[in-house]
Coordinates of C-alpha atoms in Angstrom, one line a residue:
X9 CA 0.0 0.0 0.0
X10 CA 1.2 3.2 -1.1
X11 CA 1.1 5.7 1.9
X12 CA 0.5 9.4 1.3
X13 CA -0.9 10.6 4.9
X14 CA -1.2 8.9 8.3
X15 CA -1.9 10.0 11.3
X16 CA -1.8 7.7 15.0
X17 CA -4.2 9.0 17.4
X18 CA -2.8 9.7 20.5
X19 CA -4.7 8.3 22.5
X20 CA -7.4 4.8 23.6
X21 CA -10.4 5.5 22.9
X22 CA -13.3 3.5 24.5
X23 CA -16.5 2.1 22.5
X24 CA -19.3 0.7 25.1
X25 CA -16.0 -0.4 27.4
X26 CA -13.7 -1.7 24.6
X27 CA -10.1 -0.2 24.7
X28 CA -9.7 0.7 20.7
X29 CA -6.6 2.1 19.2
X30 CA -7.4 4.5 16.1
X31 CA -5.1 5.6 13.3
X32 CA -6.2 7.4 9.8
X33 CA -4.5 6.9 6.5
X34 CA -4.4 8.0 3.0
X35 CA -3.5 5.7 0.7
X36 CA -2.9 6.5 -3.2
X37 CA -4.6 2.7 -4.1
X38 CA -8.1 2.9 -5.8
X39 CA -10.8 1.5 -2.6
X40 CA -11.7 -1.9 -4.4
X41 CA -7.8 -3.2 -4.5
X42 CA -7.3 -2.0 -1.2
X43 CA -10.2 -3.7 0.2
X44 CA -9.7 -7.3 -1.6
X45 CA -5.8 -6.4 -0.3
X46 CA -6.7 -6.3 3.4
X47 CA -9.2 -9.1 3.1
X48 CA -6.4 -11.6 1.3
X49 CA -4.2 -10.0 4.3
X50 CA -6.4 -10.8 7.6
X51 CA -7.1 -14.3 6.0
X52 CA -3.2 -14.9 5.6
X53 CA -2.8 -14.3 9.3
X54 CA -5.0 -16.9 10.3
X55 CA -8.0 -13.9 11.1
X56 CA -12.0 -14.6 10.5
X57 CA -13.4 -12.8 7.8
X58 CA -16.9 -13.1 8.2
X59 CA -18.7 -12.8 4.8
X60 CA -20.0 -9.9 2.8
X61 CA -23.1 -10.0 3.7
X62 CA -22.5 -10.1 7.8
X63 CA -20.0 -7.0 7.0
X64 CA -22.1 -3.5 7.7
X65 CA -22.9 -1.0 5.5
X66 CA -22.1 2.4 5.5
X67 CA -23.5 5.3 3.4
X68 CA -21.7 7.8 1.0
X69 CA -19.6 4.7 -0.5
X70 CA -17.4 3.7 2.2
X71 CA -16.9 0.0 2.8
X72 CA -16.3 -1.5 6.4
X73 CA -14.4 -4.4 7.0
X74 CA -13.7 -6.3 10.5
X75 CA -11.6 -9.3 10.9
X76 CA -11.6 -11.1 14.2
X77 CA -8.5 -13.2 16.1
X78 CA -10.7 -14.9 18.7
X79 CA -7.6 -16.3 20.2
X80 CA -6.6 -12.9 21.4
X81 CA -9.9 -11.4 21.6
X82 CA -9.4 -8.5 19.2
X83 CA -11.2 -7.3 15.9
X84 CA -9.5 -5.5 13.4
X85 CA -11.9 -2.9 11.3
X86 CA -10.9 -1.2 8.3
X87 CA -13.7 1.6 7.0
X88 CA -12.4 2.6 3.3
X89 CA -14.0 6.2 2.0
X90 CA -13.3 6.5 -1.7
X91 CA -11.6 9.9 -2.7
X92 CA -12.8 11.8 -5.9
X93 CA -9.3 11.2 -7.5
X94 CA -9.2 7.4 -6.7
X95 CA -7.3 7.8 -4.0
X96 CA -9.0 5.9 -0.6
X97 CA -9.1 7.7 3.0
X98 CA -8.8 4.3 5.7
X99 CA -10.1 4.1 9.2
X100 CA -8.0 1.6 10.9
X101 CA -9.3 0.9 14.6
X102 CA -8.1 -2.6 16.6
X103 CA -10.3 -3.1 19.7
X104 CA -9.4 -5.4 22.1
X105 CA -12.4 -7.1 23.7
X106 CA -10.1 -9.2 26.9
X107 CA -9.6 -5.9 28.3
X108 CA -13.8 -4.7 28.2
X109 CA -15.3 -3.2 31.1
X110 CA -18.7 -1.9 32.2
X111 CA -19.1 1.2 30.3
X112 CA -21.8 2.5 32.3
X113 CA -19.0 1.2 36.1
X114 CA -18.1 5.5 35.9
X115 CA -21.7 6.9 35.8
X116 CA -22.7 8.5 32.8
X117 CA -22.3 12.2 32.0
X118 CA -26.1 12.9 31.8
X119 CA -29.5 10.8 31.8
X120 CA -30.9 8.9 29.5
X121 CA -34.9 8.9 28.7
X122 CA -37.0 6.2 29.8
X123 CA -36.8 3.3 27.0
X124 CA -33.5 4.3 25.7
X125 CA -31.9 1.4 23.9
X126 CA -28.9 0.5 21.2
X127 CA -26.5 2.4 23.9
X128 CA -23.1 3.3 22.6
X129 CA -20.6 4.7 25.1
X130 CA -17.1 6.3 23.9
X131 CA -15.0 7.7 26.1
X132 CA -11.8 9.8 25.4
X133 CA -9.4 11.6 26.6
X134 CA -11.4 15.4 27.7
X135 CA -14.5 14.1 25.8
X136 CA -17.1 11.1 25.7
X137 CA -20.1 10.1 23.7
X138 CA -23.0 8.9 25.0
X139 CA -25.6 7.6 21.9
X140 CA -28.7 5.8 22.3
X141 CA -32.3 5.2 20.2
X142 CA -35.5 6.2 21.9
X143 CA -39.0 6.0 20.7
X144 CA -39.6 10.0 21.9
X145 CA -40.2 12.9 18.8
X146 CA -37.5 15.1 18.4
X147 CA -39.6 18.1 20.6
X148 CA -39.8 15.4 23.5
X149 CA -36.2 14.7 23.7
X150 CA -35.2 18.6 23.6
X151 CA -37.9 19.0 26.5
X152 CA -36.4 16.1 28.5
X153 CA -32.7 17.4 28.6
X154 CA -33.8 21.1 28.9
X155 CA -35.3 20.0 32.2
X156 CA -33.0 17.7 33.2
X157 CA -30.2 19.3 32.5
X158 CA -31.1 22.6 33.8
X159 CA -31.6 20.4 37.0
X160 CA -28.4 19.4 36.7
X161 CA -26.9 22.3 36.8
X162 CA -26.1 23.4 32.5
X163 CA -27.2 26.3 31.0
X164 CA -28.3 26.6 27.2
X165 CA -25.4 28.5 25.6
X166 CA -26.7 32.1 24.6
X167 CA -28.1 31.6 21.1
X168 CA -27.6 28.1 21.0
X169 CA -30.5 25.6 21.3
X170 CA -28.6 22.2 21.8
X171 CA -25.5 23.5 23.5
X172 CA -25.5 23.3 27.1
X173 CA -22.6 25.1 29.4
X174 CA -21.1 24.9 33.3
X175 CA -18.2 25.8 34.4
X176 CA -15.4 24.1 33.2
X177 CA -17.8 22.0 30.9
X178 CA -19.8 21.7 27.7
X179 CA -22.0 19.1 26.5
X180 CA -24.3 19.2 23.0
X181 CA -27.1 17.5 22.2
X182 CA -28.6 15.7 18.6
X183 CA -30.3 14.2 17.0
X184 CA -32.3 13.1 13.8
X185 CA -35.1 10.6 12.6
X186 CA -33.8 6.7 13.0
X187 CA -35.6 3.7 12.3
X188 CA -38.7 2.4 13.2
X189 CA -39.9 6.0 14.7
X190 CA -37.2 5.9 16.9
X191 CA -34.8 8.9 17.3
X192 CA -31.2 8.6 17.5
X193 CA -30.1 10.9 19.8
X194 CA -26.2 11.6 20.3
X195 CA -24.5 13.6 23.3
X196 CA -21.1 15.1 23.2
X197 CA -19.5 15.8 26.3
X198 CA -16.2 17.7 27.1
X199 CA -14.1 19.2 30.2
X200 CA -11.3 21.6 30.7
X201 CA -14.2 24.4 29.4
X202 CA -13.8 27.9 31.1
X203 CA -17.1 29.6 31.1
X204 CA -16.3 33.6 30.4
X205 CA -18.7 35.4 32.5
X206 CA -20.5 38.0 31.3
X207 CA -19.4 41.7 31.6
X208 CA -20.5 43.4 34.5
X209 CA -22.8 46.2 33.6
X210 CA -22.3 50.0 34.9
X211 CA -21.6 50.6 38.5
X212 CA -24.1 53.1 39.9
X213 CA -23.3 56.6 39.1
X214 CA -20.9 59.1 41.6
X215 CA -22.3 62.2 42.4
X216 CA -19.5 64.8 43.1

């Protein structure tokens, strides 16, 4: 593979507990060689390749691929994103599954509605996700978090309608139509925030 670009993240990430190392690479190889190429690859090294049709789909083109060594107890996932000059953009995560934990052992950063399912935790370093489906309409799930996080201490931004504030912290909340009336609902959280307060206004006037 002909390497143009690549770049190690510097850190674990965790998905719902899983310990995943990330790294990003841009490769000058049109998507379909590089795809048969890490296939022909994993299978070499003794991997499982489940087949095409247990591999997910991803919109906009890109192809995922996951391999598994169920000795070690780690999967190997390659997401290829086709460039507009044939070049290929690759997502190379390895996750190893011995070293899970609870996600939800720390406490999340902020509640969940009632029925929440398909939860996705991902925590980072200064940031974690939280990302869940919930059969609410998109007006119910603004009302929940504007009450519960006011209770909890946020503030809405000024201006913002999703973008919650406290000192030291920010946290943003999404989300869009999913499947089966079910909205998927996704909250960014992040520390190390410094809250500017506001200006004060004028002091009362000194009469000389």
């Amino acid at each position: 593979m002909q390497v143009l670009e690549s770049v190690e993240a510097s850190e674990i990430v965790e998905a719902s507990g899983i310990p995943v190392a990330l790294r990003a690479v841009h490769a000058k190889e049109r998507m379909d060689d590089l795809v048969q190429r890490f296939a022909d690859a994993f299978i070499q090294a003794g991997l499982h390749v489940p087949p095409g049709k247990e591999q997910p789909q991803l919109a906009s083109g890109a192809v995922m691929l996951t391999a598994i060594d169920g000795h070690r107890g780690i999967t190997y996932t390659v997401i290829f994103q086709p460039r507009p000059d044939h070049t290929t953009l690759l997502y190379l995560g390895e996750a190893n599954h011995a070293l899970r934990r609870d996600p939800a052992a720390a406490g999340d950063f902020a509640p969940m509605p009632p029925n929440a399912n398909q939860v996705l935790r991902v925590n980072g370093e200064g940031s974690r996700t939280l990302a869940f489906h919930v059969p609410l309409s998109g007006a119910e799930v603004d009302a929940f978090y504007v009450d519960a996080l006011k209770r909890a201490g946020w503030r809405l931004e000024e201006g913002e309608t999703s973008f919650y504030v406290r000192p030291g912290e920010e946290l943003r909340v999404v989300h869009e139509p999913g499947e089966a009336n079910q909205r998927a609902v996704v909250l960014v959280y992040r520390s190390g925030r410094s809250v500017v307060p506001p200006e004060p206004g004028p002091g009362p006037a000194v009469v000389r």
